[in-house]
Short mmCIF file of C-alpha atoms and ligand atoms in Angstrom, two decimals:
data_model
loop_
_atom_site.label_atom_id
_atom_site.label_comp_id
_atom_site.label_asym_id
_atom_site.label_seq_id
_atom_site.Cartn_x
_atom_site.Cartn_y
_atom_site.Cartn_z
CA MET A 269 156.82 91.66 1.05
CA GLU A 270 153.57 90.55 -0.10
CA LYS A 271 153.21 89.25 -3.72
CA ILE A 272 150.58 91.04 -5.68
CA ILE A 273 149.06 91.30 -9.16
CA LEU A 274 147.45 94.31 -9.70
CA ASP A 275 144.53 94.16 -12.39
CA VAL A 276 143.51 97.67 -13.39
CA ASP A 277 141.55 99.60 -15.88
CA THR A 278 143.55 102.78 -15.76
CA GLY A 279 141.26 105.40 -14.95
CA ILE A 280 142.29 108.38 -12.99
CA ASP A 281 142.12 106.68 -9.64
CA ASP A 282 143.66 103.31 -10.89
CA ALA A 283 146.58 105.35 -11.78
CA LEU A 284 146.88 106.86 -8.25
CA ALA A 285 146.45 103.50 -7.01
CA ILE A 286 149.57 102.27 -9.10
CA LEU A 287 151.64 105.10 -7.60
CA TYR A 288 150.64 104.25 -4.02
CA ALA A 289 151.38 100.64 -4.42
CA ILE A 290 154.89 101.52 -6.01
CA GLU A 291 155.80 104.41 -3.59
CA SER A 292 154.77 102.40 -0.61
CA LYS A 293 157.73 100.01 -1.38
CA ARG A 294 155.91 97.51 0.69
CA LEU A 295 154.62 95.52 -2.20
CA ASP A 296 156.25 92.82 -4.38
CA ILE A 297 154.27 93.81 -7.60
CA LEU A 298 154.77 90.59 -9.90
CA GLY A 299 152.93 92.36 -12.72
CA ILE A 300 150.21 94.71 -13.70
CA THR A 301 147.46 93.45 -15.76
CA THR A 302 144.91 95.45 -17.80
CA VAL A 303 141.36 95.23 -18.62
CA ASN A 304 138.65 96.96 -20.64
CA GLY A 305 136.78 99.31 -18.17
CA ASN A 306 136.82 102.89 -17.57
CA VAL A 307 138.12 103.57 -21.22
CA PRO A 308 138.73 100.73 -23.84
CA LEU A 309 141.76 98.33 -23.54
CA ASP A 310 144.26 100.11 -25.69
CA PHE A 311 143.91 103.31 -23.54
CA VAL A 312 143.96 101.66 -20.44
CA THR A 313 147.22 99.89 -21.42
CA LYS A 314 148.81 102.78 -22.94
CA ASN A 315 147.96 104.92 -19.67
CA THR A 316 149.43 102.16 -17.40
CA LEU A 317 152.62 102.37 -19.17
CA LYS A 318 152.69 105.81 -18.91
CA ILE A 319 152.17 105.80 -15.43
CA LEU A 320 155.13 103.57 -14.71
CA GLN A 321 157.27 105.73 -17.02
CA LEU A 322 156.30 108.74 -14.85
CA ALA A 323 157.10 106.81 -11.69
CA ASP A 324 160.25 105.57 -13.31
CA ARG A 325 159.44 101.69 -12.95
CA ARG A 326 159.97 100.33 -16.43
CA ASP A 327 160.96 97.21 -14.61
CA ILE A 328 157.42 96.51 -13.75
CA LYS A 329 155.80 94.41 -16.53
CA VAL A 330 152.39 95.07 -18.01
CA TYR A 331 150.18 92.40 -19.47
CA PRO A 332 147.25 93.25 -21.90
CA GLY A 333 143.88 91.39 -20.91
CA ALA A 334 140.46 91.38 -21.92
CA LYS A 335 139.18 93.80 -24.59
CA GLU A 336 135.61 92.98 -23.85
CA PRO A 337 133.37 92.03 -21.05
CA TYR A 338 132.66 88.10 -20.30
CA LEU A 339 129.33 88.13 -22.09
CA ARG A 340 127.99 91.65 -22.24
CA GLU A 341 128.83 94.78 -24.61
CA ALA A 342 131.59 97.22 -23.14
CA GLU A 343 130.52 100.71 -21.87
CA HIS A 344 133.04 103.18 -20.83
CA GLU A 345 133.21 106.12 -18.46
CA TYR A 346 134.82 109.11 -20.37
CA HIS A 347 132.52 111.63 -18.76
CA VAL A 348 134.35 110.74 -15.42
CA HIS A 349 137.78 110.02 -16.52
CA GLY A 350 138.37 112.09 -19.60
CA THR A 351 138.67 111.27 -23.11
CA ASP A 352 141.94 109.13 -22.60
CA GLY A 353 141.16 107.87 -19.29
CA ILE A 354 143.62 110.01 -17.15
CA GLY A 355 142.34 113.42 -17.74
CA ASN A 356 144.78 113.76 -20.76
CA ALA A 357 147.32 114.85 -18.37
CA LEU A 358 150.33 112.73 -19.93
CA ASP A 359 149.03 113.58 -23.55
CA ASP A 360 152.86 114.82 -24.22
CA MET A 361 154.57 111.70 -23.01
CA GLU A 362 155.64 109.26 -25.49
CA VAL A 363 155.27 105.68 -24.47
CA THR A 364 158.77 103.96 -24.95
CA MET A 365 158.24 100.99 -22.52
CA LYS A 366 157.38 97.55 -23.94
CA LEU A 367 154.10 95.83 -23.25
CA GLU A 368 154.45 92.03 -22.52
CA THR A 369 153.06 89.72 -24.99
CA SER A 370 151.14 87.13 -22.76
CA PHE A 371 147.56 87.45 -22.26
CA ALA A 372 146.60 88.74 -18.57
CA PRO A 373 144.54 85.81 -17.67
CA ASP A 374 147.47 83.48 -18.58
CA PHE A 375 149.93 85.44 -16.48
CA ILE A 376 147.74 85.47 -13.50
CA ILE A 377 147.25 81.58 -13.90
CA GLU A 378 151.24 81.01 -14.27
CA SER A 379 151.83 83.26 -11.31
CA VAL A 380 149.45 81.74 -9.02
CA LYS A 381 150.81 78.29 -9.88
CA LYS A 382 154.25 79.41 -9.52
CA TYR A 383 153.74 81.01 -6.14
CA PRO A 384 150.96 78.78 -4.67
CA GLY A 385 149.04 80.32 -1.80
CA LYS A 386 151.35 83.46 -1.82
CA VAL A 387 149.94 85.63 -4.39
CA THR A 388 147.24 88.37 -3.53
CA LEU A 389 145.01 89.48 -6.47
CA VAL A 390 144.28 93.23 -6.26
CA MET A 391 141.46 94.01 -8.81
CA VAL A 392 140.29 97.55 -9.22
CA GLY A 393 138.52 97.31 -12.50
CA PRO A 394 135.86 94.76 -13.88
CA LEU A 395 136.59 90.97 -12.99
CA THR A 396 137.01 89.89 -16.64
CA ASN A 397 140.49 88.80 -16.33
CA LEU A 398 139.95 86.70 -13.51
CA ALA A 399 136.55 85.06 -14.70
CA PHE A 400 138.69 83.99 -17.82
CA ALA A 401 141.56 82.63 -15.54
CA LEU A 402 139.23 80.74 -13.37
CA LYS A 403 137.44 79.43 -16.49
CA LYS A 404 140.69 78.22 -18.28
CA ALA A 405 142.46 76.99 -15.12
CA PRO A 406 139.64 76.12 -12.36
CA GLU A 407 142.22 74.80 -10.13
CA ILE A 408 144.00 77.97 -9.50
CA LYS A 409 141.16 78.92 -7.09
CA ASP A 410 142.67 76.87 -4.12
CA LYS A 411 146.16 78.50 -4.87
CA ILE A 412 145.25 82.25 -4.77
CA LYS A 413 146.16 83.67 -1.58
CA ARG A 414 143.20 86.24 -1.44
CA LEU A 415 141.46 88.56 -3.58
CA VAL A 416 141.01 92.25 -2.77
CA LEU A 417 138.77 94.20 -5.22
CA MET A 418 137.37 97.47 -5.52
CA GLY A 419 133.57 97.23 -6.59
CA GLY A 420 129.88 96.93 -5.45
CA ILE A 421 128.01 98.81 -2.99
CA VAL A 422 126.03 96.83 -0.17
CA SER A 423 124.50 99.06 2.42
CA LYS A 424 123.91 102.05 0.66
CA ALA A 425 121.44 101.15 -2.13
CA GLY A 426 120.32 103.92 -3.94
CA TYR A 427 123.56 105.66 -4.05
CA GLY A 428 125.27 103.63 -6.78
CA ASN A 429 127.46 105.33 -9.40
CA LYS A 430 126.28 103.71 -12.23
CA LEU A 431 122.82 102.70 -11.64
CA PRO A 432 120.83 103.63 -8.23
CA THR A 433 121.83 100.32 -6.76
CA SER A 434 125.09 99.49 -9.02
CA GLU A 435 128.75 100.36 -8.77
CA PHE A 436 130.61 100.57 -12.16
CA ASN A 437 133.19 97.85 -11.90
CA ILE A 438 130.57 95.22 -11.09
CA PHE A 439 128.03 96.86 -13.61
CA ALA A 440 130.76 96.89 -16.20
CA ASP A 441 131.09 92.94 -16.09
CA ALA A 442 128.39 91.68 -13.67
CA GLU A 443 128.72 88.25 -15.40
CA ALA A 444 132.29 88.13 -14.72
CA ALA A 445 131.66 89.02 -11.00
CA LYS A 446 129.15 86.28 -10.62
CA VAL A 447 131.86 83.69 -11.68
CA VAL A 448 134.43 85.11 -9.22
CA PHE A 449 131.97 85.31 -6.10
CA HIS A 450 131.07 81.98 -6.09
CA LYS A 451 134.59 80.05 -6.28
CA GLY A 452 135.15 79.79 -2.87
CA LEU A 453 137.96 82.35 -2.93
CA ASP A 454 139.26 84.47 -0.08
CA ILE A 455 137.59 87.82 -1.00
CA THR A 456 137.64 91.35 0.39
CA MET A 457 135.08 93.77 -1.65
CA VAL A 458 136.19 97.33 -1.19
CA SER A 459 132.98 99.04 -2.08
CA LEU A 460 131.53 102.34 -2.67
CA ASP A 461 130.29 102.09 0.95
CA VAL A 462 133.51 103.04 2.22
CA THR A 463 135.35 104.44 -0.89
CA HIS A 464 132.86 107.24 -1.40
CA GLN A 465 134.17 108.41 2.10
CA THR A 466 137.67 108.89 0.90
CA LYS A 467 137.87 112.22 -0.68
CA LEU A 468 141.06 113.96 -2.53
CA ASP A 469 140.72 117.69 -2.92
CA MET A 470 143.20 120.73 -3.74
CA SER A 471 144.30 120.92 -0.07
CA HIS A 472 145.71 117.38 -0.36
CA ILE A 473 147.15 117.83 -3.60
CA ASN A 474 149.17 120.95 -2.71
CA GLN A 475 150.95 118.75 -0.21
CA LEU A 476 152.75 117.17 -3.23
CA LYS A 477 154.22 120.40 -4.31
CA GLY A 478 157.90 119.95 -5.18
CA THR A 479 157.46 116.10 -5.90
CA LYS A 480 157.39 114.64 -9.38
CA TYR A 481 153.67 113.79 -8.88
CA PHE A 482 152.28 117.06 -8.07
CA ASP A 483 151.41 118.37 -11.79
CA TYR A 484 150.26 114.84 -12.73
CA VAL A 485 147.96 114.57 -10.09
CA LYS A 486 146.62 118.05 -10.30
CA ASN A 487 146.06 117.78 -13.89
CA SER A 488 144.86 114.47 -14.21
CA THR A 489 142.11 114.76 -11.25
CA GLU A 490 140.84 117.81 -12.65
CA VAL A 491 138.00 116.48 -14.60
CA TYR A 492 137.20 113.90 -12.01
CA ARG A 493 137.14 116.61 -9.30
CA LEU A 494 134.84 118.84 -11.71
CA TYR A 495 132.66 115.45 -12.05
CA GLY A 496 132.36 115.37 -8.19
CA GLU A 497 131.64 119.25 -7.97
CA LYS A 498 128.82 118.70 -10.39
CA LEU A 499 127.45 115.66 -8.47
CA TYR A 500 128.11 116.65 -4.89
CA GLY A 501 128.96 120.20 -4.60
CA LYS A 502 132.50 119.99 -3.74
CA ASN A 503 135.68 120.07 -5.76
CA GLU A 504 137.00 116.67 -4.68
CA CYS A 505 137.33 113.13 -6.17
CA SER A 506 136.75 109.72 -4.40
CA LEU A 507 140.08 107.50 -3.93
CA HIS A 508 138.22 104.17 -4.84
CA ASP A 509 141.31 102.32 -6.12
CA PRO A 510 143.83 103.64 -3.77
CA LEU A 511 141.75 102.77 -0.77
CA THR A 512 141.92 99.21 -2.12
CA ILE A 513 145.91 99.26 -2.01
CA GLY A 514 145.54 100.83 1.32
CA TYR A 515 143.67 98.00 2.68
CA VAL A 516 146.29 95.64 1.31
CA LEU A 517 149.01 97.57 2.99
CA ASP A 518 147.09 98.15 6.22
CA GLU A 519 143.91 96.32 7.06
CA THR A 520 143.02 98.59 10.04
CA PHE A 521 141.98 101.29 7.43
CA LEU A 522 138.93 99.30 7.16
CA GLU A 523 136.15 97.77 9.03
CA THR A 524 134.81 94.68 7.53
CA VAL A 525 132.08 91.80 7.97
CA PRO A 526 131.78 88.52 6.65
CA VAL A 527 128.59 88.00 4.46
CA TYR A 528 127.06 86.25 1.66
CA VAL A 529 127.15 88.29 -1.50
CA ASP A 530 125.54 87.77 -5.22
CA VAL A 531 125.39 89.92 -8.10
CA GLU A 532 122.14 90.83 -10.07
CA THR A 533 122.41 90.07 -13.79
CA GLN A 534 119.03 89.81 -14.95
CA SER A 535 117.16 93.03 -14.16
CA PRO A 536 117.78 96.11 -16.25
CA LEU A 537 116.79 98.18 -13.26
CA SER A 538 119.55 96.91 -10.92
CA TYR A 539 121.98 94.95 -13.37
CA GLY A 540 125.31 94.55 -11.42
CA GLN A 541 123.60 95.24 -7.88
CA THR A 542 126.01 93.22 -5.31
CA ILE A 543 123.35 91.95 -2.70
CA ALA A 544 124.54 91.43 0.71
CA ASP A 545 122.66 89.10 2.85
CA PHE A 546 123.37 90.81 6.23
CA ARG A 547 120.49 88.60 8.27
CA GLY A 548 121.38 85.44 6.55
CA GLN A 549 117.73 84.89 4.89
CA LEU A 550 119.21 82.96 2.12
CA GLY A 551 120.85 80.36 4.30
CA LYS A 552 124.28 80.59 2.58
CA SER A 553 127.88 80.84 4.08
CA PRO A 554 129.52 83.94 3.70
CA ASN A 555 131.47 84.12 0.45
CA MET A 556 133.38 87.61 1.30
CA LYS A 557 134.13 90.24 3.63
CA VAL A 558 132.46 93.50 3.04
CA CYS A 559 133.50 97.05 4.28
CA VAL A 560 131.30 98.94 6.88
CA GLY A 561 133.64 101.43 8.18
CA VAL A 562 136.60 103.40 7.09
CA ASP A 563 139.25 105.42 8.86
CA ALA A 564 139.31 107.88 5.83
CA ASN A 565 141.25 110.78 7.03
CA ARG A 566 144.12 108.43 8.25
CA PHE A 567 143.96 106.74 4.92
CA VAL A 568 143.96 109.85 2.97
CA ASP A 569 147.03 111.05 4.93
CA ASP A 570 148.81 107.76 4.28
CA PHE A 571 148.25 108.28 0.63
CA ILE A 572 149.43 111.70 0.31
CA ASN A 573 152.40 111.04 2.66
CA THR A 574 153.44 108.08 0.58
CA LEU A 575 153.46 109.83 -2.62
CA LYS A 576 155.43 112.65 -1.13
CA ARG A 577 158.36 110.24 -0.13
C1 BDR B 873 135.57 102.41 -10.03
O1 BDR B 873 135.34 102.65 -11.11
C2 BDR B 873 135.91 103.07 -12.01
O2 BDR B 873 135.37 104.17 -12.52
C3 BDR B 873 137.10 103.51 -10.91
O3 BDR B 873 138.47 103.62 -11.54
C4 BDR B 873 137.08 102.59 -9.64
O4 BDR B 873 137.57 101.26 -10.05
C5 BDR B 873 134.52 103.14 -9.05
O5 BDR B 873 133.21 102.74 -9.08
CA1 CA B 874 139.22 101.17 -11.80
#
């Protein structure tokens, strides 16, 4: 089984990604690291513990990470994810699981050193924890198997979800993304170009009736689906973070191409933009794979079927 560390800013779709990873039963989850993002770190961590309790996987360890971005001020997404980050769907659940005391970047460093060349980092929030890990222990860059991240937008400038050209995870910590992108890691960036094509609606959720996840998925995604309805006219939400897990489970869900990508950190108009040089105009070698196609229906079916098991 592939060893992964899952880095999250839980978040409605992060929670769905955690459940998908767990229920696939095909990933060796070494630990889950949390990061400031959709909501402040304390909410993120609490939500993550609640999701593990819901899944009855108290054995999976959770490591708290960065409270603030690498350099900039934090900005949150309450209007997308609700006041607690998971649509208040587990307000009545008490957190009884214990949190680990190691700092997430240290856990990443230790794990990568313990299993050189074997650990896949799956990061579905801002890249702050990895930027800190690489700063503290630059030598780990050659020991990370690969990084699969949810973030960015490359071929659909104008359709960002934070600024016209910027996606939230990269926007939330563009300086961290800049650090991570230029370290020579094996990176796949699962961007809005493809995640915006993967939609979850009530017809999918109804397929979960009779499982322990039906109420949670229905209630937690309500605010997120309403947000989608306001923006795009349909009561549905994008499966950004689950698609990133989907790619780790089955690469054929996505079509990728190698390309050089850099991040804008100076302009207020396009802060956090991921600029892909498809024509090689900058003369740089590709530093990641970006996604140019998705088998959306097959992926959404797999996601639902996995949660149904
Ligand atoms: C990303 O930003 C967050 O709101 C989601 O959890 C996802 O990781 C999408 O842009
Ligand atoms: Ca996320």
